[in-house]
Amino acid sequence: NVKPVGMLGVNTEVEVGNGEQGLVGMSLDPKFDENGWMYLYYFHPVEAKAILSRWEIREDVLVANSERIMLEWPAQREICCHTGGGMAWDSDGNLYLTVGNNRGNNIPAHTDERPGRENWDDQSGSANTNSLEGKILRIHPEEDGSYTIPDGNLFPVGTPKARPEIYTMGHRNAWRVTVDSKTGFMYWGEVGPDARQDSEMGPKGWDEFN
């Protein structure tokens, strides 16, 4: 049986070019039967930002005012697209989250330094070590709703101009992610550029499985 458990306010302003934003990721805590925690990745209904937060589910109901915001970051909503939204867990209780580059659909490449084209330029997103966009994040949720950084992420805590939550980077739209329970290997699908052929601007687009 399917039934509603609650209501969550998210961005729905599809007419301004951000039709992929909304509620884009959810995952139950590995110990959900004990703690009732669910994690949601969504875009704020009014403010231009993305949010990862933890909620409580009690007796199949989303508990009002139980939200603990773990992460939030600016997310432009002037043009579409790429949100990511895949979530997975490893055997150490670390949470993985895929975050899209939130940039426009340049056909071959995403390097564009022309005035007014900032939202098409991945140098400020996927290629930026100080941005969470265009990344796969790995964090360890704590009981109080905060998180710590596991060993082995791309940038150690304290690295200048780098976010320690980043596990991998340089993605356009890493969509769904899974972790092999036996080996610990992470696998994800990657949506590539839209170009159908090679050109002087860059190679044609290939989707990937990594």
Coordinates of C-alpha atoms in Angstrom, one line a residue:
N1 CA 0.0 0.0 0.0
V2 CA 1.1 3.6 -0.7
K3 CA 0.1 6.5 1.4
P4 CA 1.3 10.1 2.1
V5 CA 3.5 10.5 5.1
G6 CA 3.8 14.3 5.1
M7 CA 4.3 17.5 3.1
L8 CA 7.6 19.2 2.2
G9 CA 7.9 22.6 0.7
V10 CA 10.3 22.6 -2.3
N11 CA 11.1 24.7 -5.3
T12 CA 8.4 24.4 -8.0
E13 CA 9.2 27.4 -10.2
V14 CA 9.7 25.4 -13.4
E15 CA 8.8 28.3 -15.6
V16 CA 12.1 30.1 -14.9
G17 CA 14.3 27.3 -16.1
N18 CA 15.0 25.0 -13.1
G19 CA 12.5 22.2 -13.8
E20 CA 14.8 19.6 -12.3
Q21 CA 14.9 21.2 -8.8
G22 CA 12.5 20.0 -6.1
L23 CA 12.8 16.9 -3.9
V24 CA 15.5 15.0 -5.7
G25 CA 17.0 12.5 -3.2
M26 CA 15.9 10.5 -0.2
S27 CA 17.4 7.7 1.8
L28 CA 16.6 5.8 5.0
D29 CA 19.2 5.6 7.7
P30 CA 20.8 2.1 7.8
K31 CA 19.3 1.8 11.4
F32 CA 15.9 3.2 10.4
D33 CA 14.1 0.5 12.3
E34 CA 15.7 1.8 15.5
N35 CA 15.9 5.5 15.0
G36 CA 13.3 6.4 12.3
W37 CA 15.6 8.8 10.5
M38 CA 15.2 9.7 6.8
Y39 CA 17.5 11.9 4.8
L40 CA 16.2 14.3 2.2
Y41 CA 18.0 16.3 -0.5
Y42 CA 15.8 19.1 -1.9
F43 CA 15.8 22.7 -3.1
H44 CA 14.3 25.4 -0.9
P45 CA 10.9 26.7 -2.1
V46 CA 11.8 30.4 -1.9
E47 CA 15.6 30.8 -1.4
A48 CA 18.0 29.7 -4.2
K49 CA 19.7 27.0 -2.2
A50 CA 20.0 23.2 -1.9
I51 CA 19.5 21.4 1.4
L52 CA 20.5 18.0 2.8
S53 CA 18.6 17.4 6.0
R54 CA 17.6 14.6 8.4
W55 CA 13.9 14.0 9.4
E56 CA 12.1 11.7 11.7
I57 CA 9.5 9.2 10.7
R58 CA 7.2 8.0 13.5
E59 CA 4.3 5.7 12.9
D60 CA 4.6 6.3 9.2
V61 CA 4.3 10.1 9.6
L62 CA 6.9 12.7 8.9
V63 CA 7.4 14.5 12.2
A64 CA 6.8 18.2 11.9
N65 CA 9.7 20.4 13.1
S66 CA 12.0 17.4 13.3
E67 CA 14.3 18.6 10.4
R68 CA 18.0 18.9 11.2
I69 CA 19.8 20.7 8.4
M70 CA 23.1 19.0 7.7
L71 CA 24.3 20.8 4.6
E72 CA 23.1 23.7 2.5
W73 CA 24.7 25.6 -0.4
P74 CA 23.7 28.2 -3.0
A75 CA 22.0 26.8 -6.1
Q76 CA 21.2 29.2 -9.0
R77 CA 17.7 28.8 -10.5
E78 CA 18.0 31.0 -13.5
I79 CA 18.6 28.3 -16.0
C80 CA 18.3 24.5 -16.1
C81 CA 19.8 21.8 -15.2
H82 CA 21.5 18.9 -13.3
T83 CA 20.7 18.2 -9.7
G84 CA 22.1 14.8 -9.0
G85 CA 20.2 13.2 -6.1
G86 CA 21.6 9.7 -5.7
M87 CA 22.2 8.6 -2.1
A88 CA 23.9 5.5 -0.7
W89 CA 25.6 4.1 2.4
D90 CA 28.7 2.1 3.0
S91 CA 29.4 -0.5 5.7
D92 CA 30.9 2.2 8.0
G93 CA 27.7 4.2 8.1
N94 CA 29.0 6.9 5.7
L95 CA 26.4 8.7 3.5
Y96 CA 27.2 9.4 -0.2
L97 CA 25.3 12.1 -2.1
T98 CA 25.6 13.0 -5.7
V99 CA 25.3 16.7 -6.6
G100 CA 24.8 17.9 -10.2
N101 CA 26.8 20.8 -11.6
N102 CA 23.7 23.0 -11.8
R103 CA 24.8 24.6 -15.1
G104 CA 23.3 25.3 -18.5
N105 CA 23.4 22.7 -21.3
N106 CA 26.4 23.8 -23.3
I107 CA 26.5 21.2 -26.1
P108 CA 30.2 20.1 -26.0
A109 CA 32.1 21.7 -23.2
H110 CA 31.3 23.6 -20.0
T111 CA 34.0 26.2 -20.0
D112 CA 32.6 29.6 -20.9
E113 CA 34.2 32.8 -19.7
R114 CA 32.0 35.2 -21.7
P115 CA 30.2 37.9 -19.8
G116 CA 26.7 36.8 -18.7
R117 CA 27.6 33.1 -19.2
E118 CA 28.6 32.3 -15.6
N119 CA 25.8 29.8 -15.3
W120 CA 27.2 27.8 -18.2
D121 CA 30.8 27.7 -16.8
D122 CA 31.8 24.7 -14.8
Q123 CA 35.0 26.4 -13.6
S124 CA 32.9 27.8 -10.8
G125 CA 31.2 24.5 -10.1
S126 CA 32.4 21.0 -11.0
A127 CA 36.0 22.2 -11.3
N128 CA 35.9 24.3 -8.2
T129 CA 37.3 22.6 -5.0
N130 CA 35.4 25.1 -2.9
S131 CA 32.0 24.3 -4.3
L132 CA 29.8 21.3 -3.6
E133 CA 28.3 21.3 -7.1
G134 CA 29.4 18.7 -9.6
K135 CA 30.6 16.4 -6.9
I136 CA 29.9 13.1 -5.0
L137 CA 30.0 13.9 -1.3
R138 CA 30.8 11.5 1.5
I139 CA 30.0 12.4 5.1
H140 CA 29.3 10.5 8.4
P141 CA 26.0 11.5 10.0
E142 CA 26.1 11.9 13.8
E143 CA 23.3 11.3 16.3
D144 CA 22.8 15.0 16.9
G145 CA 22.1 15.8 13.3
S146 CA 25.6 17.0 12.5
Y147 CA 28.2 15.1 10.5
T148 CA 31.9 14.4 10.5
I149 CA 34.4 13.8 7.6
P150 CA 35.5 10.2 7.1
D151 CA 39.2 9.5 6.4
G152 CA 40.0 9.2 2.7
N153 CA 38.0 12.0 1.2
L154 CA 39.6 14.0 -1.6
F155 CA 40.7 17.0 0.5
P156 CA 41.7 16.6 4.2
V157 CA 40.0 18.9 6.7
G158 CA 41.7 22.2 6.8
T159 CA 42.8 22.2 3.1
P160 CA 42.6 25.9 2.0
K161 CA 39.8 26.6 -0.5
A162 CA 38.6 23.0 -0.6
R163 CA 35.5 21.4 0.9
P164 CA 36.3 18.3 2.9
E165 CA 33.0 16.7 2.1
I166 CA 34.1 16.1 -1.5
Y167 CA 34.8 12.4 -2.3
T168 CA 35.0 12.8 -6.1
M169 CA 34.6 15.9 -8.4
G170 CA 34.5 17.0 -12.0
H171 CA 31.0 15.6 -12.6
R172 CA 28.3 17.0 -14.9
N173 CA 25.4 15.1 -13.4
A174 CA 26.3 12.0 -11.4
W175 CA 22.8 10.6 -11.1
R176 CA 22.6 7.5 -9.1
V177 CA 25.2 5.9 -6.9
T178 CA 25.6 2.5 -5.2
V179 CA 28.3 1.0 -2.9
D180 CA 29.2 -2.7 -3.1
S181 CA 28.6 -4.2 0.3
K182 CA 31.4 -6.7 -0.1
T183 CA 34.2 -4.7 -1.7
G184 CA 33.3 -1.1 -0.7
F185 CA 33.6 0.0 -4.3
M186 CA 31.4 2.9 -5.4
Y187 CA 29.6 2.8 -8.7
W188 CA 27.7 5.7 -10.4
G189 CA 26.1 6.7 -13.6
E190 CA 27.2 9.9 -15.2
V191 CA 25.2 11.9 -17.7
G192 CA 27.6 13.4 -20.3
P193 CA 27.4 16.5 -22.5
D194 CA 24.8 16.8 -25.2
A195 CA 27.1 17.1 -28.3
R196 CA 26.4 14.5 -30.9
Q197 CA 29.7 14.9 -32.7
D198 CA 33.3 16.1 -32.2
S199 CA 34.0 19.7 -33.0
E200 CA 36.6 22.4 -32.4
M201 CA 34.8 23.2 -29.1
G202 CA 35.2 19.7 -27.7
P203 CA 34.4 16.0 -28.1
K204 CA 31.0 14.6 -28.5
G205 CA 29.2 13.6 -25.3
W206 CA 29.4 10.2 -23.8
D207 CA 27.4 8.9 -20.9
E208 CA 29.5 7.0 -18.4
F209 CA 29.3 4.2 -15.8
N210 CA 32.2 4.5 -13.3

